[in-house]
Protein backbone atom coordinates (compact mmCIF):
# COMPACT_ATOMS: atom_id res chain seq x y z
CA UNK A 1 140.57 40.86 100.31
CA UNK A 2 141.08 44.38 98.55
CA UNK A 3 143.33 46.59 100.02
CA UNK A 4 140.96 49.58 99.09
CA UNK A 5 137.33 49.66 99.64
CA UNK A 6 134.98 52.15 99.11
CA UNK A 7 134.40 55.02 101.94
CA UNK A 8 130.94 53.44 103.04
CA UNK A 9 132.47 49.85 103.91
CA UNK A 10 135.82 50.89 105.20
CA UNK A 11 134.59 50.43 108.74
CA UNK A 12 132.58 47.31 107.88
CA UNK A 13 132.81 43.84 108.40
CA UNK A 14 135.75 42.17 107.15
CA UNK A 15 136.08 40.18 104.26
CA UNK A 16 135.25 36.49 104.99
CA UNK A 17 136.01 33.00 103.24
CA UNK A 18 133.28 31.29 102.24
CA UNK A 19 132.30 27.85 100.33
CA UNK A 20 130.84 28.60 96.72
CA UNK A 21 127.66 25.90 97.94
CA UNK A 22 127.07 28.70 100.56
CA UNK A 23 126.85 31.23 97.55
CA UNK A 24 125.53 29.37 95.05
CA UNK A 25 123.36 25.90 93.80
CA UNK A 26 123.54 24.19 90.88
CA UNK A 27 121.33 24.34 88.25
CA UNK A 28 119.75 21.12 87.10
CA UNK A 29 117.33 22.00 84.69
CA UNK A 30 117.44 20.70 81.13
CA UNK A 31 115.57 21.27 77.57
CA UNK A 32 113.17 23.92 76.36
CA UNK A 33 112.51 23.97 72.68
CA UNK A 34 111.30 27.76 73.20
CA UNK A 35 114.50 29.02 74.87
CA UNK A 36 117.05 30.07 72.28
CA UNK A 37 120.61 28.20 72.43
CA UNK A 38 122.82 30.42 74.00
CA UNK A 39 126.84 30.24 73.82
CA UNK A 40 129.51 31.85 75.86
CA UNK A 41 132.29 33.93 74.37
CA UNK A 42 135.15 35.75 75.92
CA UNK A 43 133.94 39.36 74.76
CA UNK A 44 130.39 39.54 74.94
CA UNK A 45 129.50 36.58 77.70
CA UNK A 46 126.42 34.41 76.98
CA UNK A 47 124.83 35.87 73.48
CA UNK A 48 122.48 34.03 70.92
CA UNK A 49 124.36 31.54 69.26
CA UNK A 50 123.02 32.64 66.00
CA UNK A 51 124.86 35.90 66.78
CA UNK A 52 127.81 34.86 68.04
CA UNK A 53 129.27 33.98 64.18
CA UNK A 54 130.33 30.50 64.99
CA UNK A 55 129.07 27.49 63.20
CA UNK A 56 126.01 25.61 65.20
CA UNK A 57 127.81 22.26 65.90
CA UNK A 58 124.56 21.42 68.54
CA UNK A 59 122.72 18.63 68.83
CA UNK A 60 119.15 18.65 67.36
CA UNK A 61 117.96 17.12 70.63
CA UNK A 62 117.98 20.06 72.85
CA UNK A 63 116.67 17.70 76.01
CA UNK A 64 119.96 17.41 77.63
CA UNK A 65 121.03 21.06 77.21
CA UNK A 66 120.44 23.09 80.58
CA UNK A 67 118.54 25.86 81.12
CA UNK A 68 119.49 29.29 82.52
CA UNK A 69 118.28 32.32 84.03
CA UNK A 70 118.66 35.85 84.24
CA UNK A 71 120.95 36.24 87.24
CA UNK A 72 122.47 32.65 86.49
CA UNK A 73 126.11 32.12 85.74
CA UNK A 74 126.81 29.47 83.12
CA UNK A 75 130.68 27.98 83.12
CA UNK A 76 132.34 25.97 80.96
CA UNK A 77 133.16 22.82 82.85
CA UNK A 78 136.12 21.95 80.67
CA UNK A 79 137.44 25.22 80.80
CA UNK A 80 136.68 26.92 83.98
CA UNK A 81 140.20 27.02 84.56
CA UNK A 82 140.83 29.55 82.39
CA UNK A 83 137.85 31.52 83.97
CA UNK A 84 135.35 30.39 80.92
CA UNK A 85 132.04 31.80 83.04
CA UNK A 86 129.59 34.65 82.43
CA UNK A 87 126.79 35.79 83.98
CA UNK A 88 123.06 34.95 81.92
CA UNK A 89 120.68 38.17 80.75
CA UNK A 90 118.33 36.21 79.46
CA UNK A 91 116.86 32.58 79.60
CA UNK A 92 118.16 30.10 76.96
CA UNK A 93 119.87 26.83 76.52
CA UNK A 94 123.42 26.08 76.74
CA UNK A 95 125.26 23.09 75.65
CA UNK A 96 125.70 19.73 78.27
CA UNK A 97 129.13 20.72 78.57
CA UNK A 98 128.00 23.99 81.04
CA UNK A 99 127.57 24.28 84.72
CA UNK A 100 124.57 26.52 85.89
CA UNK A 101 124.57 28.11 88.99
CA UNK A 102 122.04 29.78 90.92
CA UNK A 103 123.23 32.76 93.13
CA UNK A 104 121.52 32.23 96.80
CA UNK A 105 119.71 35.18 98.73
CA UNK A 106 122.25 37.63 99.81
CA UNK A 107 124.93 36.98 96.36
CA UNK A 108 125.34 39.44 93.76
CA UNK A 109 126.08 37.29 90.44
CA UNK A 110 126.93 40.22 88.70
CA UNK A 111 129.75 40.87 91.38
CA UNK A 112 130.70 36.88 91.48
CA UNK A 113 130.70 36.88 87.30
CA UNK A 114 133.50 39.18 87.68
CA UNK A 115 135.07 37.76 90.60
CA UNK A 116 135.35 34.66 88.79
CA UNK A 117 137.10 36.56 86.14
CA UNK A 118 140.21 37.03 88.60
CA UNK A 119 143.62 35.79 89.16
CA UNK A 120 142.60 34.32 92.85
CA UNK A 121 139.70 32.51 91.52
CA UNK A 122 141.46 30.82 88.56
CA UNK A 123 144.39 29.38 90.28
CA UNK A 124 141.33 28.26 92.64
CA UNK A 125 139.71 26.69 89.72
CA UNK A 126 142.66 25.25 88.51
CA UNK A 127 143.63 23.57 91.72
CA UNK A 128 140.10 22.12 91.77
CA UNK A 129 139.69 20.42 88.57
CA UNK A 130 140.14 17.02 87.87
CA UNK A 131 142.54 15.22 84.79
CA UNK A 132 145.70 14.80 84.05
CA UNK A 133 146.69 17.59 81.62
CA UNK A 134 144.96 20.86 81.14
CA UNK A 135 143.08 19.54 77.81
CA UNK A 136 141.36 17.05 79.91
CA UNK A 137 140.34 19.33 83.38
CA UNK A 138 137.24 19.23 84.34
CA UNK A 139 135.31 21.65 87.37
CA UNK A 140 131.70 19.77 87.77
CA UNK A 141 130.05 21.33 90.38
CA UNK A 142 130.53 19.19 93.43
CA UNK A 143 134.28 19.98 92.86
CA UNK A 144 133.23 23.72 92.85
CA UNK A 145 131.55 23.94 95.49
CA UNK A 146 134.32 22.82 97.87
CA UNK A 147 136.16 26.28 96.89
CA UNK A 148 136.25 28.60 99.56
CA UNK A 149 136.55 32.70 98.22
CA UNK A 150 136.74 36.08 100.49
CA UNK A 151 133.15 37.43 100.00
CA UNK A 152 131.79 40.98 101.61
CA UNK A 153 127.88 41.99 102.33
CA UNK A 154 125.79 42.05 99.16
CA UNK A 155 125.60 46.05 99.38
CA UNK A 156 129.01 45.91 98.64
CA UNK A 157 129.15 42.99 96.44
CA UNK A 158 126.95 45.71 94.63
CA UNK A 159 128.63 48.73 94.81
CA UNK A 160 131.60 46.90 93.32
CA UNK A 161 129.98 45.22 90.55
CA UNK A 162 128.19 48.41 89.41
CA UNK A 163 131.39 50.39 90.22
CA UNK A 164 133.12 47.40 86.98
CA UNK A 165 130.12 47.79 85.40
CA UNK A 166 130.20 51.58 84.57
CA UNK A 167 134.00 50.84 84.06
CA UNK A 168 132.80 48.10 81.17
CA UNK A 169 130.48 50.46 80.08
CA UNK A 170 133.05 53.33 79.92
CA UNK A 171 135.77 51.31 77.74
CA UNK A 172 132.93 49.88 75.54
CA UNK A 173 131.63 53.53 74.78
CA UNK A 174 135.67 54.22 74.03
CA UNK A 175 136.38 50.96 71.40
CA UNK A 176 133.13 52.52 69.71
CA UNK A 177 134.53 56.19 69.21
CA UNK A 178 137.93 54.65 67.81
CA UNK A 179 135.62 52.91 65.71
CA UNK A 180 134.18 55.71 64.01
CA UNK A 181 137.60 57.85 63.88
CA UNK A 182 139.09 54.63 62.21
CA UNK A 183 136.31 54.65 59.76
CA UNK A 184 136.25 58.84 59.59
């Protein structure tokens, strides 16, 4: 629970734990020839694969790759204890290895797709994955879904998320100036 909140929810309800099936539901579509593959990367979250500058290792059979949505947030499954998640902005594919899930009414996945980001959700994630060593850890989403995370309203959910979001936007609009005085 934050110690500061913004002046409109300081009188609010309190912060409240809540299971992640409460928030969210899994994803279980799979294929689309039409949607594009999709991959996740720590900088940019779910791009194009054929922009992301990595090799295309997928399958030619895209039947077992799952779909997502805008407003979906894809996770690594082997790796979603390191906080491997982003937050879709377009439809696509991503590989078998992914967990999709769908934010229920009242759930800001922009605010949860950086919630998942932080140290209190990792060590969550960690302490719900399954294997023996951290090369074999898996989070499927039954194992998710038993996590319980402090949540607020969605207004604030939203306030916060646009509050990182103009932050994001802020430090992106900064790495491109540098850019240009590095090539000036």
């Amino acid at each position: 629970v934050p110690r500061l909140r913004f002046p409109e929810f300081r009188d609010g309800a309190p912060w409240q734990k809540r299971r992640l099936d409460q928030l969210f539901d899994e994803r279980t579509d799979k294929g689309g020839e039409e949607l594009p593959l999709l991959s996740l990367t720590d900088a940019e979250g779910l791009i194009r694969q054929k922009d992301s500058g990595r090799k295309d290792n997928s399958n030619a059979d895209k039947s077992r790759y799952a779909r997502v949505y805008p407003g979906d947030i894809a996770y690594n499954t082997m790796r979603m204890w390191e906080g491997r998640s982003a937050l879709a902005c377009e439809a696509g594919l991503v590989s078998p290895a992914y967990t999709v899930c769908i934010p229920k009414y009242g759930v800001s996945s922009r605010f949860f797709a950086y919630y998942f980001k932080t140290a209190q959700a990792i060590v969550q994630f960690r302490r719900f994955s399954q294997g023996l060593v951290k090369d074999t850890l898996s989070l499927k989403f039954d194992r998710f879904a038993k996590i319980h995370l402090a949540t607020t309203s969605l207004a604030e959910q939203q306030k916060i998320a646009d509050c990182l979001g103009s932050l994001d936007d802020l430090i992106a609009a900064e790495g491109r100036k540098l850019a240009a005085l590095r090539d000036h």
